[in-house]
mmCIF file of C-alpha atoms and ligand atoms in Angstrom:
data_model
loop_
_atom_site.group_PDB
_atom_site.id
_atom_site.type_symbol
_atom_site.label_atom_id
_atom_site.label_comp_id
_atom_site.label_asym_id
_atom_site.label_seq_id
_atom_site.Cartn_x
_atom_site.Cartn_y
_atom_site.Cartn_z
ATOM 1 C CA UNK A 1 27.708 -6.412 9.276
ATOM 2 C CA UNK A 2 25.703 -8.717 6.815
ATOM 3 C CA UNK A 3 27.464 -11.285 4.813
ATOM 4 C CA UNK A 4 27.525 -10.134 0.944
ATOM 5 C CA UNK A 5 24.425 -10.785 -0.522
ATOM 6 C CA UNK A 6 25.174 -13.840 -2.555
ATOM 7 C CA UNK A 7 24.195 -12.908 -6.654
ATOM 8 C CA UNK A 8 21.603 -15.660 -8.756
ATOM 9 C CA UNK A 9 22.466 -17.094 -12.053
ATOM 10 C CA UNK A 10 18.964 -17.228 -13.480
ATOM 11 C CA UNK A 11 16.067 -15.375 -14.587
ATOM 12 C CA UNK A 12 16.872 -12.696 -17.029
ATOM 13 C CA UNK A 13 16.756 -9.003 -15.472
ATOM 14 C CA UNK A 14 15.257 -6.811 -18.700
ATOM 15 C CA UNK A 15 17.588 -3.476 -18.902
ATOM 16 C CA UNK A 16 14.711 -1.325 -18.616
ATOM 17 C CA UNK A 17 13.986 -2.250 -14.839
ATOM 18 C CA UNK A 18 17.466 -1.378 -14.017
ATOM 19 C CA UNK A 19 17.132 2.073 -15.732
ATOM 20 C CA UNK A 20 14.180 2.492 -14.099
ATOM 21 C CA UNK A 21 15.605 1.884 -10.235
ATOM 22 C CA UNK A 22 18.261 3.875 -11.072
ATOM 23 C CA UNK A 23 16.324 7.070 -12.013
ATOM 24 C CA UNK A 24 13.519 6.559 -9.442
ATOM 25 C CA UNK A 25 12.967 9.229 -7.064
ATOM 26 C CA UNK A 26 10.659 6.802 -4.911
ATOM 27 C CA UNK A 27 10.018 3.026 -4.858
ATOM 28 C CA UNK A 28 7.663 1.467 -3.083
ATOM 29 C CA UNK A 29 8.372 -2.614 -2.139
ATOM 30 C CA UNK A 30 5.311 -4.436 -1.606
ATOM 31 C CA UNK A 31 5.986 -8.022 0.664
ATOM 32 C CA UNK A 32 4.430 -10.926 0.996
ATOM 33 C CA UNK A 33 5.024 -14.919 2.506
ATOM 34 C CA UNK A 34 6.722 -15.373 -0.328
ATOM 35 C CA UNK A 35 9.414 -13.383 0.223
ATOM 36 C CA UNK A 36 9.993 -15.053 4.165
ATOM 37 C CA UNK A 37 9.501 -18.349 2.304
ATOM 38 C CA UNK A 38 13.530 -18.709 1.848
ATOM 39 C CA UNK A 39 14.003 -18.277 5.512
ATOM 40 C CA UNK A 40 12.201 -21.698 6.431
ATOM 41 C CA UNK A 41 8.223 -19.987 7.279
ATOM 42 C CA UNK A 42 5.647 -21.468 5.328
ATOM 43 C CA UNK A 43 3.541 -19.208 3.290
ATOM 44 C CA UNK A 44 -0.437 -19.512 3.343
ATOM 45 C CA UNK A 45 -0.398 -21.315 0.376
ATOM 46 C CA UNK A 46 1.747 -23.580 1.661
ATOM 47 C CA UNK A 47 -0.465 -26.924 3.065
ATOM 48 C CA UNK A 48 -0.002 -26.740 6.571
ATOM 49 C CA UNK A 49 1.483 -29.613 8.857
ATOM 50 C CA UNK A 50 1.162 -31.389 12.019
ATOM 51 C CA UNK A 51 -1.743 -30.332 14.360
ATOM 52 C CA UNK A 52 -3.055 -27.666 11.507
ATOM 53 C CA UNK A 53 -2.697 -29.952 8.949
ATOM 54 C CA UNK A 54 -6.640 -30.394 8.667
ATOM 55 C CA UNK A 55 -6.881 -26.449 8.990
ATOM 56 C CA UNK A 56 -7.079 -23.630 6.415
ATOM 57 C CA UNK A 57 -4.927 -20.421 7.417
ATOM 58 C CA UNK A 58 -8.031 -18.220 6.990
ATOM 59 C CA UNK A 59 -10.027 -20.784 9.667
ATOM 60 C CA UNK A 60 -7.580 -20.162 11.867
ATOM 61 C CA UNK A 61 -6.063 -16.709 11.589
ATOM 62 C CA UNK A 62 -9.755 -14.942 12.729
ATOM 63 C CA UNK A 63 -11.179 -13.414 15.917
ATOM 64 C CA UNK A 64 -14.384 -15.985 15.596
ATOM 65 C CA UNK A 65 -11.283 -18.911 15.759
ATOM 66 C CA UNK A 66 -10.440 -17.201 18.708
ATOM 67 C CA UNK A 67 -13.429 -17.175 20.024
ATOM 68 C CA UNK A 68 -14.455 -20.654 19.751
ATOM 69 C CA UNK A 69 -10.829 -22.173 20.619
ATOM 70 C CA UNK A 70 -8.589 -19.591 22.061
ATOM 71 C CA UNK A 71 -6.072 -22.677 23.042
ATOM 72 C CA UNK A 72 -5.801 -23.326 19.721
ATOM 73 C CA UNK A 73 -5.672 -20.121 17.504
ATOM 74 C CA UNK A 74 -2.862 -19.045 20.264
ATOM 75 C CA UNK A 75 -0.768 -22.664 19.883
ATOM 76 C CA UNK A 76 -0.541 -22.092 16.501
ATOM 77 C CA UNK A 77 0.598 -18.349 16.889
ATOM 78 C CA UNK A 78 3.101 -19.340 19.737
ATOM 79 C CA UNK A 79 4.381 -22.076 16.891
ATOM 80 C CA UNK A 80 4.542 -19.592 14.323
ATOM 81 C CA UNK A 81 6.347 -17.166 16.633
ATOM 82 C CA UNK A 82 9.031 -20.145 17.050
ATOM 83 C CA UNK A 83 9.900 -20.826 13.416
ATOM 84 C CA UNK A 84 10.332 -16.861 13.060
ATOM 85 C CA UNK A 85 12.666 -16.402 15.778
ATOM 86 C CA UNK A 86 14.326 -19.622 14.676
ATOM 87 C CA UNK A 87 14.656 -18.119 10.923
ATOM 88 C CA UNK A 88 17.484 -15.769 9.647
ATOM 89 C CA UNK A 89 16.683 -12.635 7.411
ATOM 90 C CA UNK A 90 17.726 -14.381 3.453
ATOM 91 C CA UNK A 91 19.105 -12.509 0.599
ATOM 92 C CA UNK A 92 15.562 -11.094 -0.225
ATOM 93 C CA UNK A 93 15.317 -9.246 3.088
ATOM 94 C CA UNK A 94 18.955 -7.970 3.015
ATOM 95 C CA UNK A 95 18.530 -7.125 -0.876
ATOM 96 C CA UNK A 96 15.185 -4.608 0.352
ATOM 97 C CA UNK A 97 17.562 -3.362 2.640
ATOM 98 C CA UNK A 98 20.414 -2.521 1.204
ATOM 99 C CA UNK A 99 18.351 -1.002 -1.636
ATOM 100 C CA UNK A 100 16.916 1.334 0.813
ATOM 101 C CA UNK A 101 20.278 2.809 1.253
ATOM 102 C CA UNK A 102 20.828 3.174 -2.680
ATOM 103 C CA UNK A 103 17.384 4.782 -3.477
ATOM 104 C CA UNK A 104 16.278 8.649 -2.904
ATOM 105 C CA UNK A 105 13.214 7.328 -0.706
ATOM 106 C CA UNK A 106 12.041 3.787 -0.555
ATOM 107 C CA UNK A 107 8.262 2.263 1.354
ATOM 108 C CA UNK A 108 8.543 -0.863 2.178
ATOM 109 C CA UNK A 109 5.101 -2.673 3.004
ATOM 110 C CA UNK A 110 4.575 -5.669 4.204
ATOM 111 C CA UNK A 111 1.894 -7.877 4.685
ATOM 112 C CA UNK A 112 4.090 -10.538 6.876
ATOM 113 C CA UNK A 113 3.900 -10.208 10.430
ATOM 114 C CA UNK A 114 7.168 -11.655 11.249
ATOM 115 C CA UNK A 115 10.243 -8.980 11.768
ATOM 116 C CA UNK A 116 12.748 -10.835 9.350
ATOM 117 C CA UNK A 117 12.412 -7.139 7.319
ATOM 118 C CA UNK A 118 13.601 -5.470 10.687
ATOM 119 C CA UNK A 119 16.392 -7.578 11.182
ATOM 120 C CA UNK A 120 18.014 -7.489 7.616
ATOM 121 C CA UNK A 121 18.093 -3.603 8.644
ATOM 122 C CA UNK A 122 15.319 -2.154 7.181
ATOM 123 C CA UNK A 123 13.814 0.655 8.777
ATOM 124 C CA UNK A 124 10.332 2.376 9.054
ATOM 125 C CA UNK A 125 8.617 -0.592 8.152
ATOM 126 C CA UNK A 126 4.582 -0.188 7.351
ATOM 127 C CA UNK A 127 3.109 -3.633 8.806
ATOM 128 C CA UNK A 128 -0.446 -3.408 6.850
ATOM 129 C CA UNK A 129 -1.165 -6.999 9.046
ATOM 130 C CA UNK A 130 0.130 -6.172 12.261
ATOM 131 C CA UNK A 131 2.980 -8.095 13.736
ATOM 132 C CA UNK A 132 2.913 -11.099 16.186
ATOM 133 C CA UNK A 133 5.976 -10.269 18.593
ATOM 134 C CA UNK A 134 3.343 -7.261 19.077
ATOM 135 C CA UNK A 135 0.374 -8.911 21.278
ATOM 136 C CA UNK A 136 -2.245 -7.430 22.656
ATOM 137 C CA UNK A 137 -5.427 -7.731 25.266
ATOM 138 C CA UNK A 138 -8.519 -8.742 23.300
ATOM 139 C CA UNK A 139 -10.133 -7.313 25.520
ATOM 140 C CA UNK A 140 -8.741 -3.625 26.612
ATOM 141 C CA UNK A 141 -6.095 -3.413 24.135
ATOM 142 C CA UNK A 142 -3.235 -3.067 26.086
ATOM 143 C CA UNK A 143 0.258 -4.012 24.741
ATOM 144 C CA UNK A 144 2.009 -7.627 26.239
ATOM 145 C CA UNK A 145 5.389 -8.455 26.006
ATOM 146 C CA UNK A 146 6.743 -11.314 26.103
ATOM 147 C CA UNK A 147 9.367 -12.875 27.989
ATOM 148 C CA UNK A 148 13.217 -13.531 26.759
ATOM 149 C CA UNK A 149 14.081 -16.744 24.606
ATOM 150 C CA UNK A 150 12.419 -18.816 21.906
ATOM 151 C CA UNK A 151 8.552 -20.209 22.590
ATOM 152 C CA UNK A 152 8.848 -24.188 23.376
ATOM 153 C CA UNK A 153 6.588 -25.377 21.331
ATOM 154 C CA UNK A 154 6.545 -29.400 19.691
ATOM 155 C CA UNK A 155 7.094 -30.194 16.598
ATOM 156 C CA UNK A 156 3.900 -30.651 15.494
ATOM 157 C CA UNK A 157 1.942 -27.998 17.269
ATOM 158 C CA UNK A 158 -0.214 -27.615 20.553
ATOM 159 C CA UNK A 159 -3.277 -26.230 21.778
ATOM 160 C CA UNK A 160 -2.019 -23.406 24.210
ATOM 161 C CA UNK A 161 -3.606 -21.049 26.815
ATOM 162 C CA UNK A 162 -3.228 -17.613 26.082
ATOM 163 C CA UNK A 163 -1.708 -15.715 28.750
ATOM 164 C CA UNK A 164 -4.034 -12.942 30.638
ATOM 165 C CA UNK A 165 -3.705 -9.064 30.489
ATOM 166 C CA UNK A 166 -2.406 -7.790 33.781
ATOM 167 C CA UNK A 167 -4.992 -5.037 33.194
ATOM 168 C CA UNK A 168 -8.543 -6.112 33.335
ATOM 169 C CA UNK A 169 -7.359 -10.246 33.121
ATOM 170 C CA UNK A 170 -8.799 -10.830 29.523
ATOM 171 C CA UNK A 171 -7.330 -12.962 27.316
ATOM 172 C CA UNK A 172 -4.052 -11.366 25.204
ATOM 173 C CA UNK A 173 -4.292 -12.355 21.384
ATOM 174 C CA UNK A 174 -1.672 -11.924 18.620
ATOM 175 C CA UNK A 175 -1.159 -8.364 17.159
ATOM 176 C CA UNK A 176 -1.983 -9.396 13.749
ATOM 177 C CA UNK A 177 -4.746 -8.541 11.813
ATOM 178 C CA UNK A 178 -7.497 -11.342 11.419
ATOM 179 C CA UNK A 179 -9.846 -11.913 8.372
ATOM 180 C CA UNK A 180 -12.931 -9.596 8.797
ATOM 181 C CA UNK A 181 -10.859 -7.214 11.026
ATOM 182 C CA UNK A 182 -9.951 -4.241 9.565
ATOM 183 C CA UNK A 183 -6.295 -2.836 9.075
ATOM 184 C CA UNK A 184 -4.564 0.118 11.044
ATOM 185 C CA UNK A 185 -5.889 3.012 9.740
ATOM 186 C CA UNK A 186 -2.374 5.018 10.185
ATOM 187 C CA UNK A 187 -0.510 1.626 8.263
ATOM 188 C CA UNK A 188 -3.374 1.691 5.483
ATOM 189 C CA UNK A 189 -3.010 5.137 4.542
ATOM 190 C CA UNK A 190 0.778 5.475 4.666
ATOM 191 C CA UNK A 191 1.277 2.352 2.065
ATOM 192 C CA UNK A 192 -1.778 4.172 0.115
ATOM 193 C CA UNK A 193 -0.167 7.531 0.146
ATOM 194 C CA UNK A 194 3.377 6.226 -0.717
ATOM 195 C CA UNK A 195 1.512 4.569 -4.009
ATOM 196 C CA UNK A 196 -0.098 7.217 -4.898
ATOM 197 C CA UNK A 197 3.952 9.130 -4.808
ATOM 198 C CA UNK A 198 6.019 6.512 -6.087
ATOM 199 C CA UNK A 199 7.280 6.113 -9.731
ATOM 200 C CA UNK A 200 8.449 2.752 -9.319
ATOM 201 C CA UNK A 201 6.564 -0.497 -7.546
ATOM 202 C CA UNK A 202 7.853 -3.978 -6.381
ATOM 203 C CA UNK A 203 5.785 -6.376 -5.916
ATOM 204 C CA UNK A 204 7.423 -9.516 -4.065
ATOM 205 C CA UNK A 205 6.365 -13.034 -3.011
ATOM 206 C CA UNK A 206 2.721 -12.069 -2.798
ATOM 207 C CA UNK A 207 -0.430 -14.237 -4.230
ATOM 208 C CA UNK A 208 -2.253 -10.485 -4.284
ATOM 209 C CA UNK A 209 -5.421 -12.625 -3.493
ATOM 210 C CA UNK A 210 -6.285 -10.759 -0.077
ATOM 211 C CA UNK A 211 -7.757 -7.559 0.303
ATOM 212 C CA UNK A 212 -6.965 -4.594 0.630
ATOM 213 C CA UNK A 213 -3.298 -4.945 0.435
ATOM 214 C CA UNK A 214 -3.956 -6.671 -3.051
ATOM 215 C CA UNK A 215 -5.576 -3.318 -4.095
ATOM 216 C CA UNK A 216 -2.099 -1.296 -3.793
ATOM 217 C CA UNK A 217 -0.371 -2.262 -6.324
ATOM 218 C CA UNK A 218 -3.047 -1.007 -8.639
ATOM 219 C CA UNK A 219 -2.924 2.627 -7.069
ATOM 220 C CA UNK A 220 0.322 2.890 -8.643
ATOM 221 C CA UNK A 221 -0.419 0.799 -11.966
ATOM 222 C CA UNK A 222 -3.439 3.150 -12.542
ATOM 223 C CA UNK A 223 -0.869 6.220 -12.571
ATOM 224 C CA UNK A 224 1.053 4.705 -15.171
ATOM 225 C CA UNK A 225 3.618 3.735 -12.890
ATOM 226 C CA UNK A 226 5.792 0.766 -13.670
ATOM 227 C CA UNK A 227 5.070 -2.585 -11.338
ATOM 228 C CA UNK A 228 7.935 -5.265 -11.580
ATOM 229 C CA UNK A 229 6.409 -8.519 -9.811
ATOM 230 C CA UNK A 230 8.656 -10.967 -8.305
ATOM 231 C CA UNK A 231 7.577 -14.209 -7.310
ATOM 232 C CA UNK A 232 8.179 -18.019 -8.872
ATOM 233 C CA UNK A 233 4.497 -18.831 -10.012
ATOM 234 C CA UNK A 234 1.581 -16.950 -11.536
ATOM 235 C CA UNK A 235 -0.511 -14.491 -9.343
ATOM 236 C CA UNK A 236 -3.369 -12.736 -9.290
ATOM 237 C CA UNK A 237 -1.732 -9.804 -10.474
ATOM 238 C CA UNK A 238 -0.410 -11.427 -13.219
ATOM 239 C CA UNK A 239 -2.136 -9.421 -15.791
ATOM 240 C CA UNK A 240 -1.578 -5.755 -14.622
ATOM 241 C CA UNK A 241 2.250 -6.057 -13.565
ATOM 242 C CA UNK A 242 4.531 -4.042 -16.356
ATOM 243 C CA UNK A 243 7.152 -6.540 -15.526
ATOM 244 C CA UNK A 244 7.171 -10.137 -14.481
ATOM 245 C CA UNK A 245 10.311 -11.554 -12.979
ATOM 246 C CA UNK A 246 9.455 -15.396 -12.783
ATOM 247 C CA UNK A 247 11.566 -16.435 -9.541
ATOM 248 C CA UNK A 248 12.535 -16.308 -6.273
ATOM 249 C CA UNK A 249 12.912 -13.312 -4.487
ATOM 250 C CA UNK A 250 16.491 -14.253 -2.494
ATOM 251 C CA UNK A 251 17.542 -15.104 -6.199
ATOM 252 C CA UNK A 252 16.195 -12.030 -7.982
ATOM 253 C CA UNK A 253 16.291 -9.562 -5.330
ATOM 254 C CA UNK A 254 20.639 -9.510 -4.854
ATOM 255 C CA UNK A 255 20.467 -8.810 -8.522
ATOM 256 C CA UNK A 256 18.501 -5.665 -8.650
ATOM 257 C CA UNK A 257 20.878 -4.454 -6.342
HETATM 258 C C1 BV8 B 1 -11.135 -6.632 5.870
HETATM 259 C C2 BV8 B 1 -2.220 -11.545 9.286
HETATM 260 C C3 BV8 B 1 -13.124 -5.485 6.442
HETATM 261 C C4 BV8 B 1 -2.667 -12.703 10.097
HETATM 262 C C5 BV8 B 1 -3.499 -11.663 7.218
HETATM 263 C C6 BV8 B 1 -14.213 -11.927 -0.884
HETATM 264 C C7 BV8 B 1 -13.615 -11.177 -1.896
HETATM 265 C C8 BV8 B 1 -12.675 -10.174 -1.597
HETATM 266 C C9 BV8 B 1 -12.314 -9.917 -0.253
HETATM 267 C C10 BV8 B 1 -12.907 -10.684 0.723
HETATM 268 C C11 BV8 B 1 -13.846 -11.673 0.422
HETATM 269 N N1 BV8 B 1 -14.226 -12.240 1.578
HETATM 270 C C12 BV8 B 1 -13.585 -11.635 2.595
HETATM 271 C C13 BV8 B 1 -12.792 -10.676 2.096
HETATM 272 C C14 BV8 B 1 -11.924 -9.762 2.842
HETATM 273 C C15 BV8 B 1 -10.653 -10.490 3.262
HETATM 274 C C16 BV8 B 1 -9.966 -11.110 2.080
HETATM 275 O O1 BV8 B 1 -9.321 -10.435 1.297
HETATM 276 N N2 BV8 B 1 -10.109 -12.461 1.978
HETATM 277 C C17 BV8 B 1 -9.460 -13.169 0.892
HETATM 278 C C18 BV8 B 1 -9.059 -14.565 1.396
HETATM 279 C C19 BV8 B 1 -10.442 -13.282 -0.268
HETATM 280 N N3 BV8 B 1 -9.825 -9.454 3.826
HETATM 281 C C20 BV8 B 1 -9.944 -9.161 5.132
HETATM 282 O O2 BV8 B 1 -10.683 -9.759 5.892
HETATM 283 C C21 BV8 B 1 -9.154 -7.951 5.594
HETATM 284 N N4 BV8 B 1 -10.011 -7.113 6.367
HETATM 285 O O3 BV8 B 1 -11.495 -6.758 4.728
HETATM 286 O O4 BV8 B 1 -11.867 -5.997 6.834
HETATM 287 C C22 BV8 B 1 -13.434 -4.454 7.436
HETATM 288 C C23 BV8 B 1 -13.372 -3.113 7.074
HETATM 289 C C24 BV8 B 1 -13.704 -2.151 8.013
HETATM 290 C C25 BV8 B 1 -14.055 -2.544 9.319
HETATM 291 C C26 BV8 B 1 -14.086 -3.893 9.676
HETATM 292 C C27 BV8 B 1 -13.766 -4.870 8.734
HETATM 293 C C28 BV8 B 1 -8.019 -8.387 6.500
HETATM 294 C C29 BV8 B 1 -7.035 -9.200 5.713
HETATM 295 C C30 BV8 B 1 -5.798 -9.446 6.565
HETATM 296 C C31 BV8 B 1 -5.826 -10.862 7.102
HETATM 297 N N5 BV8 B 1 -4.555 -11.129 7.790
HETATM 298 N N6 BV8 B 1 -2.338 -11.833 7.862
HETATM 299 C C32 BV8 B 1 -1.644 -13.807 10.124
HETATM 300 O O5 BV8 B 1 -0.581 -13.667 9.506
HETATM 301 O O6 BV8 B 1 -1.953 -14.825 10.755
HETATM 302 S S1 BV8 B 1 -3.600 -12.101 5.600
HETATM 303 C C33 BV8 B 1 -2.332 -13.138 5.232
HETATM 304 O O7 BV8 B 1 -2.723 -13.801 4.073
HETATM 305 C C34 BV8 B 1 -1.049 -12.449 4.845
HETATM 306 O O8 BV8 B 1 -0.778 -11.339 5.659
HETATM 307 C C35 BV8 B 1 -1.236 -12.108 3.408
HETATM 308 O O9 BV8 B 1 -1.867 -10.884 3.248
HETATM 309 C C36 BV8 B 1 -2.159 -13.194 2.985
HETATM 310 C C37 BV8 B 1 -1.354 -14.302 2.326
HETATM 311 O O10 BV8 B 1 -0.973 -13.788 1.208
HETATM 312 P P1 BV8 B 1 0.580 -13.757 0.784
HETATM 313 O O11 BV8 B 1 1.372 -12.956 1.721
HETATM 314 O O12 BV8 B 1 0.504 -13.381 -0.617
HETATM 315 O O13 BV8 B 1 1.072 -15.227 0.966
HETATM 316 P P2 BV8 B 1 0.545 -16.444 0.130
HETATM 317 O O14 BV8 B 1 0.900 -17.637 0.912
HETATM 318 O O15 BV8 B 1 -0.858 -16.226 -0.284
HETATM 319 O O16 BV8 B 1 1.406 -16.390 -1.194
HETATM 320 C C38 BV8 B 1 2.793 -16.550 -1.112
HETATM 321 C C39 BV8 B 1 3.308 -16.122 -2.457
HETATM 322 O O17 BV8 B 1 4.733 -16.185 -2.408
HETATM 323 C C40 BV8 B 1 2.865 -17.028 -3.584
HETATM 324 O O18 BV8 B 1 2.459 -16.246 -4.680
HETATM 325 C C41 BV8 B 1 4.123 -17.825 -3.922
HETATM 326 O O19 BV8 B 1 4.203 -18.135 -5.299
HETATM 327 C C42 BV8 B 1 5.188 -16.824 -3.578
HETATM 328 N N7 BV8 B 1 6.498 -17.377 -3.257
HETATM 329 C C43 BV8 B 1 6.793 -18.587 -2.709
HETATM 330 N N8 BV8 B 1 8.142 -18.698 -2.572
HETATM 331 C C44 BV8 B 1 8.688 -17.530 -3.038
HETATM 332 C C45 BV8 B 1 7.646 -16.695 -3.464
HETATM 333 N N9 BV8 B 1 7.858 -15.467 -3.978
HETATM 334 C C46 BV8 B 1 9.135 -15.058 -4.077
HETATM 335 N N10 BV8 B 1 10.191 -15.806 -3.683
HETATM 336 C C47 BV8 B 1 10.008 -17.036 -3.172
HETATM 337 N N11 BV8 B 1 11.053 -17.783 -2.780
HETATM 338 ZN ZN1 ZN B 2 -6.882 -6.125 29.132
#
């Protein structure tokens, strides 16, 4: 069993998005780094330190990365992989999940690929970005586990072989989705269908600057539907949320509930 979810003192709730959760028939939560960020994993907006200190997320998290320095696109997915197994679900997670219990039907999308959302208890999770304790050949596809315990990796990040697929011996790669891939077809229409449904839409610890994830929130704004946007500093969606709830989700999230 959790421990309570711990309430904020803050940012002012407006009545009208409690009236609203409690009379929705469907709400759809949209994630983002943001809403990890509480647990200790840097978001992508976040400088980054150590070894990819002189790196840009997007240089890194790409097949043509990959390509040109396997080593090092799969150090820094092995280090990435650490500080997520290392981290705890926080209040935001639990919040999402707990909700889920309290609401008719509730989505919940995410564009994180760590499994903090599975272990806070929430269930039928759409992963719009894949997920990296889910790798996979690069070459034939096939699924890799791997092994028990927490990745050993320093500090400050290392270049690291990629492991090979017992299969046809090419080289296994995270089981995200890079920049200039293109997203799961079954995840993409799911979180598009449950939009187009939904009469209520969170929108939590997300900069809403990559696409196509940033487009869902508008499926549901176009519709009339209300959007309540959590997240500490100003987005890209600033403008077309209903509702702007200027803080953190581990703070904000608890309260909803
Ligand atoms: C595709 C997995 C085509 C990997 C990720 C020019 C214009 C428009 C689009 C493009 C363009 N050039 C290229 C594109 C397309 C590109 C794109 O959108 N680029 C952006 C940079 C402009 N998109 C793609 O390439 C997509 N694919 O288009 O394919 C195609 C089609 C058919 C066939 C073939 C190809 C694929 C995009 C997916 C990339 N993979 N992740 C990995 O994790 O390593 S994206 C990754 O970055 C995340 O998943 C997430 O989506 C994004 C980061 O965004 P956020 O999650 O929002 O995190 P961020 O750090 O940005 O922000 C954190 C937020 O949290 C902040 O707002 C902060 O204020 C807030 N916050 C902080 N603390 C808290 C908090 N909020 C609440 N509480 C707190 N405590
Ligand atoms: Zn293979």
């Amino acid at each position: 069993m959790n421990a309570p979810i711990p309430a904020g003192p803050t940012v002012e709730i407006p009545a009208a998005i409690l009236a609203l959760l409690r009379a929705a028939r469907h709400v759809v939560v949209l994630t983002g780094a943001g809403v990890s960020a509480e647990s200790g994993i840097p978001t992508f907006r976040n400088k980054m330190t150590g070894l990819w200190k002189r790196y840009a997320a997007e240089d890194l998290a790409c097949a043509e990365a990959f390509r040109r320095d396997r080593a090092l696109v799969w150090g820094w997915y092995e280090w990435r992989r650490k500080l997520v197994m290392q981290a705890q679900p926080n209040p935001a997670h639990r919040a999402i999940a707990a909700l889920a219990e309290r609401t008719p039907r509730l989505s919940l999308v995410t564009q994180n690929v760590d499994d903090l959302h599975e272990r806070a208890g929430s269930r039928d999770i759409i992963h719009l970005h894949g997920e990296i304790q889910r790798p996979r050949c690069f070459a034939c596809g096939q699924a890799f586990s791997f092994g028990p315990g927490i990745p050993d990796e320093p500090e400050g990040g290392r270049r690291l072989e990629p492991p090979r697929c017992t299969h046809c011996n090419g080289h296994i790669r995270p089981g995200v989705v890079w920049f200039g891939e293109a997203l799961p077809e079954d995840a993409w229409d799911v979180a598009a269908r449950a939009c187009a449904s939904c009469d209520l839409m969170f929108v939590v610890g997300t900069s809403a600057l990559v696409h196509p994830a940033a487009s869902l929130p508008e499926i549901a704004a176009r519709r009339g539907v209300p959007t309540v946007q959590i997240n500490p500093d100003a987005t890209a969606f600033d403008d077309r949320a209903h509702f702007n709830l200027r803080g953190a989700a581990g703070e904000i999230m608890p309260r909803l509930l």
